[in-house]
Coordinates of C-alpha atoms and ligand atoms in Angstrom, one line a residue:
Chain A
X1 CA 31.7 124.3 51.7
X2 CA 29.5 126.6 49.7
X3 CA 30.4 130.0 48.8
X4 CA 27.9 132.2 50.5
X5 CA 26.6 130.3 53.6
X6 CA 23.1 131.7 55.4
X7 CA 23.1 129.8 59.0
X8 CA 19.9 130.8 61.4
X9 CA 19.8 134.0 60.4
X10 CA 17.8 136.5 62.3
X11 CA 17.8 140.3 60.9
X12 CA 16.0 143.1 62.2
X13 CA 16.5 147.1 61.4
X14 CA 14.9 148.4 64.5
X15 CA 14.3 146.1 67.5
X16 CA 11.3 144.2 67.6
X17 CA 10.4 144.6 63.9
X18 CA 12.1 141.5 62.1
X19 CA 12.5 140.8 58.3
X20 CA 14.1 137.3 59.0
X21 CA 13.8 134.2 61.2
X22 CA 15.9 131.5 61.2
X23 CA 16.7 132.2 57.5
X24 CA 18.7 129.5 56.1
X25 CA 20.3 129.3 52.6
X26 CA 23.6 127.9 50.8
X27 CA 24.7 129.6 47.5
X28 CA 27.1 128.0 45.3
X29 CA 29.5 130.3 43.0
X30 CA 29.1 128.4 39.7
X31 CA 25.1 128.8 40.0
X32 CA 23.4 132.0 38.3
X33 CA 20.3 132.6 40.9
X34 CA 17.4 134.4 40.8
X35 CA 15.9 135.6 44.1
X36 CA 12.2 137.3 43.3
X37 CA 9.7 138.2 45.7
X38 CA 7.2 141.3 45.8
X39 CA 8.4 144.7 46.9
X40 CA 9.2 145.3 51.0
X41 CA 9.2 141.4 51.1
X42 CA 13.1 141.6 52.0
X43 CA 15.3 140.7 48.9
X44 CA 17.1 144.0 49.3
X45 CA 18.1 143.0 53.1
X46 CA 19.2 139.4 52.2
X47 CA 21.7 140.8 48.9
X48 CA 23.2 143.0 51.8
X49 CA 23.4 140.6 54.0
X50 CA 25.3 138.2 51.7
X51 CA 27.8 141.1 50.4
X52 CA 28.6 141.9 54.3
X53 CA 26.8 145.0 54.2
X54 CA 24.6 143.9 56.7
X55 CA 25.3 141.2 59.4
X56 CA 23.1 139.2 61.6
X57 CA 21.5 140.0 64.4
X58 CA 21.7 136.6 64.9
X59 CA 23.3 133.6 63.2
X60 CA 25.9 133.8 61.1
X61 CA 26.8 134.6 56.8
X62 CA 29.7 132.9 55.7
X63 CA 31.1 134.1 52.7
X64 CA 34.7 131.9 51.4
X65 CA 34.2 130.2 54.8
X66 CA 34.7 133.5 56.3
X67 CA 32.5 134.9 58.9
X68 CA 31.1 138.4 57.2
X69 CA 31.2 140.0 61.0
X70 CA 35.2 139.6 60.5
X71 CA 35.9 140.8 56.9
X72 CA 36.3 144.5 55.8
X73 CA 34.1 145.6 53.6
X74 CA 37.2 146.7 51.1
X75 CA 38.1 143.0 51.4
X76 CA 34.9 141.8 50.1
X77 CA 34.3 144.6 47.6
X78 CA 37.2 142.6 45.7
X79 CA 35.9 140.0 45.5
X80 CA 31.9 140.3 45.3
X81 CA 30.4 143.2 43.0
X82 CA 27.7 144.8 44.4
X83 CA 25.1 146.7 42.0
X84 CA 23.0 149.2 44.4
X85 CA 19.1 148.7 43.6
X86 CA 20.0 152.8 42.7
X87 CA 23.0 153.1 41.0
X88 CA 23.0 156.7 42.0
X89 CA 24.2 155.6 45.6
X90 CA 27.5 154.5 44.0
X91 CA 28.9 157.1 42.0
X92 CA 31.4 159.6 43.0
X93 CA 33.6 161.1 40.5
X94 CA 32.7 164.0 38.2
X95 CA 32.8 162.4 35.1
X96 CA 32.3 158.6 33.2
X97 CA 36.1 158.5 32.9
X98 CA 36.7 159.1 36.4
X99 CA 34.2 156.9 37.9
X100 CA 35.6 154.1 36.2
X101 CA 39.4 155.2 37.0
X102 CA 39.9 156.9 40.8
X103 CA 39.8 154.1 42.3
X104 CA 42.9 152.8 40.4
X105 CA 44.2 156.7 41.0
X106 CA 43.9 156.6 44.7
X107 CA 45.9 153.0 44.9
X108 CA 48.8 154.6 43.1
X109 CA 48.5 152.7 39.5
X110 CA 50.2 154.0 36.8
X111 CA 48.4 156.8 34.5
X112 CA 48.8 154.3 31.4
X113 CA 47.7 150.7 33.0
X114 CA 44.2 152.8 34.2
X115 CA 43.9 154.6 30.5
X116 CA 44.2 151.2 29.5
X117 CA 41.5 149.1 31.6
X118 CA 39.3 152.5 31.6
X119 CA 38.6 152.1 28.0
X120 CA 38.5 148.3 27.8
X121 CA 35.4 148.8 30.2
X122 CA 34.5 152.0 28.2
X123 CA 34.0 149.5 24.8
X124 CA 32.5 146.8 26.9
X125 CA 29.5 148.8 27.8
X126 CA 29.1 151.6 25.0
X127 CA 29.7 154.3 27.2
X128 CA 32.6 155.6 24.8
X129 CA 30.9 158.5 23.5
X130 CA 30.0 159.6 27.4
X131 CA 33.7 160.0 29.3
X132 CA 33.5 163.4 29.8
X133 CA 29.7 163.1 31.1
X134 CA 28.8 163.1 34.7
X135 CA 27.5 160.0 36.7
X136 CA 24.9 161.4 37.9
X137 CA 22.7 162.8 34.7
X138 CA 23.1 160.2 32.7
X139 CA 20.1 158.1 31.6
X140 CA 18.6 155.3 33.6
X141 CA 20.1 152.8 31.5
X142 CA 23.6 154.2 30.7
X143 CA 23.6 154.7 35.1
X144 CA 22.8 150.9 35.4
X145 CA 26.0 150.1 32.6
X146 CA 28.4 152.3 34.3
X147 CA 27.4 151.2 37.5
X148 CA 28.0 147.3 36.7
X149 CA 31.4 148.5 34.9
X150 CA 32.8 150.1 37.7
X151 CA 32.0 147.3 39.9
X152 CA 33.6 145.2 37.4
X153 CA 37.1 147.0 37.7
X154 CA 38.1 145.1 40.9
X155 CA 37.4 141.9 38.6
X156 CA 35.4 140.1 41.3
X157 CA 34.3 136.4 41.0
X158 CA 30.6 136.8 42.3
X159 CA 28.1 139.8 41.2
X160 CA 24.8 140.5 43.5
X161 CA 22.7 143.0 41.6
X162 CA 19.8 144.2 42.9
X163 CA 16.7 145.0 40.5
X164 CA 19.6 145.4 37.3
X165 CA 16.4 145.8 34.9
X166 CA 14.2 148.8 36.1
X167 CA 13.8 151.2 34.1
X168 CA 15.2 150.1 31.1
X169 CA 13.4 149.1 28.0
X170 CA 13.4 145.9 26.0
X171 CA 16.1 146.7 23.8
X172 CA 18.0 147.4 26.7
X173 CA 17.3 144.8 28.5
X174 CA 18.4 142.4 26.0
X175 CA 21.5 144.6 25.8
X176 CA 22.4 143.8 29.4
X177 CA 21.4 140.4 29.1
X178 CA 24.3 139.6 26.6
X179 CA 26.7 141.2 28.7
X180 CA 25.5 138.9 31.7
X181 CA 26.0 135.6 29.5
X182 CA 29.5 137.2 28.9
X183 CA 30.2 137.2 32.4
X184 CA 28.7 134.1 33.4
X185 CA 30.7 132.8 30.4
X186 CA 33.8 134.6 31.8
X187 CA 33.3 132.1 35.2
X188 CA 31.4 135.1 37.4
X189 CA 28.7 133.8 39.7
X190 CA 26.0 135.7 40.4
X191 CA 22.3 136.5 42.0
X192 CA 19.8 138.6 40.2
X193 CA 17.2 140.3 42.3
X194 CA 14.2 141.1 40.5
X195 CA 10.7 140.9 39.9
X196 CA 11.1 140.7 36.3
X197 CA 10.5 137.2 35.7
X198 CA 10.8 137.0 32.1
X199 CA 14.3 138.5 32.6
X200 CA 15.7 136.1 34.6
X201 CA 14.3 132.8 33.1
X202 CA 16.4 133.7 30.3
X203 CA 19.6 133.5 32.2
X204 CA 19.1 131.4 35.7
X205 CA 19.4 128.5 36.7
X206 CA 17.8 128.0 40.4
X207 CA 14.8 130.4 41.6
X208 CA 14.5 131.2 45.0
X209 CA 11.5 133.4 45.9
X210 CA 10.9 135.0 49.0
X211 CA 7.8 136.8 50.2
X212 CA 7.7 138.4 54.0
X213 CA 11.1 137.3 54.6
X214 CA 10.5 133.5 54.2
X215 CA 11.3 131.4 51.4
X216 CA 8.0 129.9 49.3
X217 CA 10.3 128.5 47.0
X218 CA 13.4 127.7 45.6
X219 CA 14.3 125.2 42.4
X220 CA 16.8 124.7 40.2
X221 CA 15.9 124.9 36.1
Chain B
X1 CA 0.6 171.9 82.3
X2 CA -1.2 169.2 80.1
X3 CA -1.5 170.0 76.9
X4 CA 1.9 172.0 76.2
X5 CA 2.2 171.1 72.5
X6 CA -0.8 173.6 72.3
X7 CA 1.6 176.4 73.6
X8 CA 2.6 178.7 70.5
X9 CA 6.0 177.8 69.0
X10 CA 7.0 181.7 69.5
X11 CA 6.4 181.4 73.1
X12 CA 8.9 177.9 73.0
X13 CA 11.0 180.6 70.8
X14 CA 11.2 183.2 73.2
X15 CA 12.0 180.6 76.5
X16 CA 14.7 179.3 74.3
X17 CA 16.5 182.8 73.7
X18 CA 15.8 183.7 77.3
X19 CA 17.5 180.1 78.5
X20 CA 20.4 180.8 75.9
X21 CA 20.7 184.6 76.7
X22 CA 21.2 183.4 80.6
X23 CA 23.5 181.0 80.0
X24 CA 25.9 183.0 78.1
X25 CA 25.5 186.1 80.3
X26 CA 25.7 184.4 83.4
X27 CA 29.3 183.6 84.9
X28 CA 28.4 182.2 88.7
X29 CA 29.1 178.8 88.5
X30 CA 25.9 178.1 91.8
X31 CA 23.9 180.6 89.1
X32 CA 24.7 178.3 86.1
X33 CA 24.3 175.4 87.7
X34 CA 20.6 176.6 88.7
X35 CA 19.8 177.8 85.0
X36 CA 20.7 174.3 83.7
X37 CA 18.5 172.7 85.7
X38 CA 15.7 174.8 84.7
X39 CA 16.6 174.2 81.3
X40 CA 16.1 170.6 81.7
X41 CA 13.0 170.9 83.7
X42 CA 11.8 173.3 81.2
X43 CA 12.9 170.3 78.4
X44 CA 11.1 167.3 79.9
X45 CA 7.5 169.5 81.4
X46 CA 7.8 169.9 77.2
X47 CA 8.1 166.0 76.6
X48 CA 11.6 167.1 74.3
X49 CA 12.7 163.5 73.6
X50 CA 15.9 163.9 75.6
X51 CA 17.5 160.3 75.6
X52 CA 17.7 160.7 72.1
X53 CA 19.3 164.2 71.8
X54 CA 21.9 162.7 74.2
X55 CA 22.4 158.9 71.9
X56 CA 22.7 161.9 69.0
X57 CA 25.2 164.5 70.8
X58 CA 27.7 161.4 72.6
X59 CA 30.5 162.2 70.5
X60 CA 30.6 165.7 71.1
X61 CA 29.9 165.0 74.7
X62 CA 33.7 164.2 74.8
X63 CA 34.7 166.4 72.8
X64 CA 33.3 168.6 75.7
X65 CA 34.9 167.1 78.5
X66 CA 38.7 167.5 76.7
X67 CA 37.9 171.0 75.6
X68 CA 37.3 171.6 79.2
X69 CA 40.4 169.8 80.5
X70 CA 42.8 172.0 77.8
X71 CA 40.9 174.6 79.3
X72 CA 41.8 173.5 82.7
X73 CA 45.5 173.4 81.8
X74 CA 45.8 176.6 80.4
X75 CA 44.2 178.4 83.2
X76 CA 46.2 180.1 85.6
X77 CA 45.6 179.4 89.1
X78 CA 45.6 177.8 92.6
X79 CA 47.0 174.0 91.3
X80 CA 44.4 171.1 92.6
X81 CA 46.7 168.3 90.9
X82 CA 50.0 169.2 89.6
X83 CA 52.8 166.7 88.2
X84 CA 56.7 167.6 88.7
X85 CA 55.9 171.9 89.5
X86 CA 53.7 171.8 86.3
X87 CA 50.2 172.4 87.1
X88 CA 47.8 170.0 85.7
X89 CA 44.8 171.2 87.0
X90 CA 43.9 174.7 88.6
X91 CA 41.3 176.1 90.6
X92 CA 40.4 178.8 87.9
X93 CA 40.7 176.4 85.3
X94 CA 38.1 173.4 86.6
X95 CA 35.9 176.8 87.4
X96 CA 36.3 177.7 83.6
X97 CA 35.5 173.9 82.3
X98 CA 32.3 173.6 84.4
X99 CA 31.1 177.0 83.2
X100 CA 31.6 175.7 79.8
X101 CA 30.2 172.8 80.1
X102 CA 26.7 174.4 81.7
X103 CA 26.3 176.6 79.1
X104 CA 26.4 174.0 76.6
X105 CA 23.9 171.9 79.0
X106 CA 22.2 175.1 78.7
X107 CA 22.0 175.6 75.2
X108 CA 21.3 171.6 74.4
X109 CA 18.6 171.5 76.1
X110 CA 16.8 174.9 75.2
X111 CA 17.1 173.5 71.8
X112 CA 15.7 170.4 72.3
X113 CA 12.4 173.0 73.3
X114 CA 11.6 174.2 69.6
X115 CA 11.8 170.3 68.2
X116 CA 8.7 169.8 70.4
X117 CA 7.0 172.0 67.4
X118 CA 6.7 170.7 64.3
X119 CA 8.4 172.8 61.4
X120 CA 5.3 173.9 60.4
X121 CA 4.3 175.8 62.5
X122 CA 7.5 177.6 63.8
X123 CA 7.8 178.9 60.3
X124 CA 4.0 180.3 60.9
X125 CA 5.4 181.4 63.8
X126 CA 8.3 183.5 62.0
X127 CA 6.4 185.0 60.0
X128 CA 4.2 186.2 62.0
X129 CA 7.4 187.9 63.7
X130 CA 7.9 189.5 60.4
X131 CA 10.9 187.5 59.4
X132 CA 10.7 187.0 55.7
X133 CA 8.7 183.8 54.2
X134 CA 11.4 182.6 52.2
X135 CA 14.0 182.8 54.5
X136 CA 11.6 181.0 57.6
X137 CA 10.7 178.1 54.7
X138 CA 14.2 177.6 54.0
X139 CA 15.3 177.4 57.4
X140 CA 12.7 174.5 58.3
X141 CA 13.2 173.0 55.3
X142 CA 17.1 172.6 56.2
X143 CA 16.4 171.1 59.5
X144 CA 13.8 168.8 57.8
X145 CA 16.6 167.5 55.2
X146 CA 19.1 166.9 58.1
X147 CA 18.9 163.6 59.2
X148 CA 18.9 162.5 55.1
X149 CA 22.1 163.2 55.1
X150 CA 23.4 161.5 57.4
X151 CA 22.1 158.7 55.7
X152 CA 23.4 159.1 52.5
X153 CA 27.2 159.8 54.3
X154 CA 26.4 156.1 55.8
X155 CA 25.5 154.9 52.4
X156 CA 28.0 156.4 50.3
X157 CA 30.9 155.1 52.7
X158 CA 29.9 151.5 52.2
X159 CA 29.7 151.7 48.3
X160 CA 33.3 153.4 48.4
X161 CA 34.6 150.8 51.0
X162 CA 33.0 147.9 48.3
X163 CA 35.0 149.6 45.8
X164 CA 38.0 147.8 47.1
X165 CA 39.4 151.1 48.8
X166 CA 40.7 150.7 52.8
X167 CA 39.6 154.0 54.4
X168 CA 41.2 153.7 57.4
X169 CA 44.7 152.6 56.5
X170 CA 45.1 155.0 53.4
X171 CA 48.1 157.5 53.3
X172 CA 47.0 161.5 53.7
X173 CA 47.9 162.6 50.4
X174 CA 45.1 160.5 48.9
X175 CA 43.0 160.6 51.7
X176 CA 42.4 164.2 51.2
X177 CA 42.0 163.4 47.6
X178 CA 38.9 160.2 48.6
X179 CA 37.1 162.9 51.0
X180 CA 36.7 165.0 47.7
X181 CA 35.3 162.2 46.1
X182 CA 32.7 161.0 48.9
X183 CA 31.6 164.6 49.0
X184 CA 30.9 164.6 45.3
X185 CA 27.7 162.4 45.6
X186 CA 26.1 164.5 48.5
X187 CA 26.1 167.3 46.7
X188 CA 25.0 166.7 43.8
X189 CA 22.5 164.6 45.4
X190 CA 21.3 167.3 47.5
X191 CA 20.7 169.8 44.2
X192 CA 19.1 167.5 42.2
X193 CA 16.7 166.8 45.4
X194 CA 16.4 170.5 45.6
X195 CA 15.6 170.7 42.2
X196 CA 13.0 168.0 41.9
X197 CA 11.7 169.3 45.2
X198 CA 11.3 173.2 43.7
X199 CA 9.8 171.6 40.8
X200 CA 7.4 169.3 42.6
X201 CA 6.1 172.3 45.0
X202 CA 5.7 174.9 41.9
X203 CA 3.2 172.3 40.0
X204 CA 1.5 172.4 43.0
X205 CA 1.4 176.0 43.0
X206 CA 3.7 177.1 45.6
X207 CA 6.2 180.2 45.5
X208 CA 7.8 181.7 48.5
X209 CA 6.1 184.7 47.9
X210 CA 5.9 186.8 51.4
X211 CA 2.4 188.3 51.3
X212 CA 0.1 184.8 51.6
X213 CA -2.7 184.1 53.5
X214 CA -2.4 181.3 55.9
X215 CA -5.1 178.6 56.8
X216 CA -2.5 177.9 59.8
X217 CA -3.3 181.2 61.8
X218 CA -0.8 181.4 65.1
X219 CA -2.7 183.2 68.4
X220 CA -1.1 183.2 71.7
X221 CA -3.8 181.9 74.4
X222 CA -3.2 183.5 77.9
X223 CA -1.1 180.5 78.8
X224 CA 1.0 182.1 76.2
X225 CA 1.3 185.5 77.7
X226 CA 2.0 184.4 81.3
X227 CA 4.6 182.0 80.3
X228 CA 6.6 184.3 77.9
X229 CA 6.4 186.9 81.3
X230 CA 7.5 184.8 83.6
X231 CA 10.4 183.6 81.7
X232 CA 11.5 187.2 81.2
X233 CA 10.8 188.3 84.5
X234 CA 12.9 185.6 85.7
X235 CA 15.4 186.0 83.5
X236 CA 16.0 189.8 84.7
X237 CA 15.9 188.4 87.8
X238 CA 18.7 186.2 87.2
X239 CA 20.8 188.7 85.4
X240 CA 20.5 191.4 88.2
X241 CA 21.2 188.6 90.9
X242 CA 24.6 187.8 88.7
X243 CA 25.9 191.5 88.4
X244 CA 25.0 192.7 91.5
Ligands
LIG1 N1 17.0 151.1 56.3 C1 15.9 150.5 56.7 N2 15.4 150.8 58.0 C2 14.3 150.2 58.4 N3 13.6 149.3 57.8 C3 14.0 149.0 56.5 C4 15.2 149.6 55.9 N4 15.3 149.0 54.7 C5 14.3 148.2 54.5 N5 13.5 148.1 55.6 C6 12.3 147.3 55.8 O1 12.7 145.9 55.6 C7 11.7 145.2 54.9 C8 12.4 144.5 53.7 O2 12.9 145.6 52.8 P1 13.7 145.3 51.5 O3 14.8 144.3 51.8 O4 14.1 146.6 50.9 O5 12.6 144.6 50.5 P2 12.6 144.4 48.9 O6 14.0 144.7 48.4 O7 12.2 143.0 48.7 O8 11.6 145.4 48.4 C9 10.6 146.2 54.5 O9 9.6 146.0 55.4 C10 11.3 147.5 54.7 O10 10.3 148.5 55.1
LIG2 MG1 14.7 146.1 47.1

């Protein structure tokens, strides 16, 4: 049993024009993966299709043995973190503090318990100084940090982030670097989709590349 | 006619408001019924991409049929099917649903007429009619940004279900409470695109200003002229027939 299981899978947006075949692929949750390719090749499609944001046209996407066709989204939202390739599409509240708290609000937790895990978050990813800022005009970088912090709130075991490094610079970079080791540390598995190579040799371990929705390669370091 | 997408978009403009006007003055059902089918005749001689309007427009289509049976039951009249003395449907009131349910044949498919033009030049053709630039370049540019949206009310419903939150089993009070919050994103998303957009078209010179000189020049050809009388002649024709 592997954690995310790929079986046959065929995937089109619009009928007739296909971005997978008979895609294959098993991922395991103690592995840190990189999946690379160049741009429209189809890495975006397959991280959707392993959260359950996508299913198949055909074949079938296990995730925990489960077949993603039959699991709510909520369902695996707690379980798998998913980082938008633009962080943008993920925000909803007003301000930093918000962002990182309604969701606690609308499920009825306690004012306190929220303050509490709000601010643990908060120092995590030195966004202190922003709480009363809005999502949406904050810098590239800070947008990428909130974004992975929020997503971090449900405390899910497996993170898919799509293209976590554009736009930021080296500094930070190697900022959100160290917090990765911290959550692979922490037990979190994870895929990385980029085309920053230098980035993810630092951190993976097995690096499957993909170019017009086929695999060229894929090999563990 | 071969070539209709030569056909000025103010002479699509004026069979649209003649369609519409007929359809809403109109109150013979036989009458109706006629205008409905020259609205859809009038749709596909334009190559409007009707299967598609009709994928778009199936939820309101039942929305449509139960307005028209509520307006069946409240209708007064000669029963057809009644349950227990309590008249279910009525003469009057079926009369009353179909009418409804022309005229919003009627008006769908008139409309489907002026996408058959592209945005460009119905604003040319606006202007032309003296209606203010701005006011023309803001209303093609809202129909332009439409189908956007939708997407980003798709998108923004996933991220918030992958938040962990259940939308369909969640109590009212909060419910209200998450709607606020999914409408956050699409607004501010759609003034910062307005922004960028506003900023993008004034490097390249543009302002709304209303006295500009146009490369796009509108003329009606005499195709022009007999359509737009003929589709007012027979629209008098229709409205004396109807109140004679
Ligand atoms: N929403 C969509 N509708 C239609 N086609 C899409 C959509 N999203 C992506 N595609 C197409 O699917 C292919 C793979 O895209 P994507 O997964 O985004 O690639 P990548 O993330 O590697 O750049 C591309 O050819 C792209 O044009
Ligand atoms: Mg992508």
């Amino acid at each position: 049993m592997h954690y995310i299981e790929i079986r046959d899978v065929d995937f089109e947006y619009e009928k007739g024009k296909s971005v997978f075949q008979n895609l294959s692929l098993n991922i395991d949750k103690n592995e840190t993966i990189a999946l690379m390719g160049p741009n429209g090749s189809g890495k975006t499609t397959l991280g959707k299709l392993m959260a359950g944001i996508l299913k198949p046209t055909k074949g079938q996407v296990n995730v925990f043995s489960r077949d993603t066709r039959g699991i709510p989204l909520h369902e695996i939202g707690l379980r798998i973190g998913y980082l938008f390739q633009n962080p943008e599409k993920q925000f909803f509240a007003n301000t930093v503090y918000d962002e990182l708290g309604f969701v606690m609000k609308i499920k009825g937790y306690d004012e306190e318990y929220i303050k509490e895990k709000v601010e643990e978050k908060l120092e995590l990813f030195q966004l202190k100084g922003l709480v009363n800022h809005s999502p949406f005009l904050l810098s590239q970088g800070e947008k990428q940090r909130l974004a992975i912090a929020a997503v971090l709130m449900n405390e899910p075991e497996y993170l898919i982030l799509d293209e976590p490094t554009t736009g930021l610079d080296k500094k930070r970079k190697d900022m959100l670097l160290n917090l990765l080791f911290m959550l692979k540390n922490q037990g979190i598995g994870m895929t990385i989709i980029s085309h920053d190579r230098r980035f993810v040799e630092r951190i993976c371990s097995r690096f499957i590349y993909i170019s017009r929705g086929e695999i060229q390669y894929d090999e563990r370091a | 006619m071969t070539r209709e997408h030569n056909l000025d978009p103010r002479t699509k403009l004026v069979i649209v408001l003649c369609l519409s006007t007929l359809g809403i003055a109109v109150n013979n059902l036989a009458l109706l019924s006629a205008i409905a089918l020259l609205s859809y005749v009038a749709a596909s001689l334009f190559r409007a991409n009707l299967k598609r309007t009709f994928r778009k427009i199936k939820s309101l289509i039942y929305m449509l049929l139960f307005i028209a049976l509520v307006q069946s039951i409240f209708t007064r009249g000669e029963p057809l099917l009644s349950a227990g003395g309590f008249a279910i449907l009525t003469v009057n009131g079926v009369e009353r649903a179909l009418q409804f349910i022309l005229r919003m044949a009627i008006v769908i498919f008139s409309a489907t007429i002026i996408g058959t033009s592209s945005s460009r030049s119905i604003i040319q053709g606006l202007v032309q009619w003296k209606l203010p630039y701005d006011i023309a370049f803001m209303a093609a540019l809202g129909i332009r940004f439409l189908p956007m949206l939708r997407e980003e009310i798709r998108d923004s419903l996933v991220a918030i279900q992958l938040r962990g939150i259940d939308i369909k089993n969640i109590p009212i009070k909060e419910r209200i409470s998450l709607y606020s919050y999914l409408f956050n994103p699409l607004l501010v998303g759609t003034l910062l695109k307005a922004e960028r957009l506003s900023i993008a078209m004034e490097m390249r010179g543009f302002r709304a200003y209303d006295k500009r000189t146009s490369y796009l020049v509108l003329k009606f050809t005499k195709l022009d002229y007999l359509i737009m009388f003929f589709s007012i002649a027979i629209t008098a024709v229709f409205l004396i027939i109807s109140y004679m």
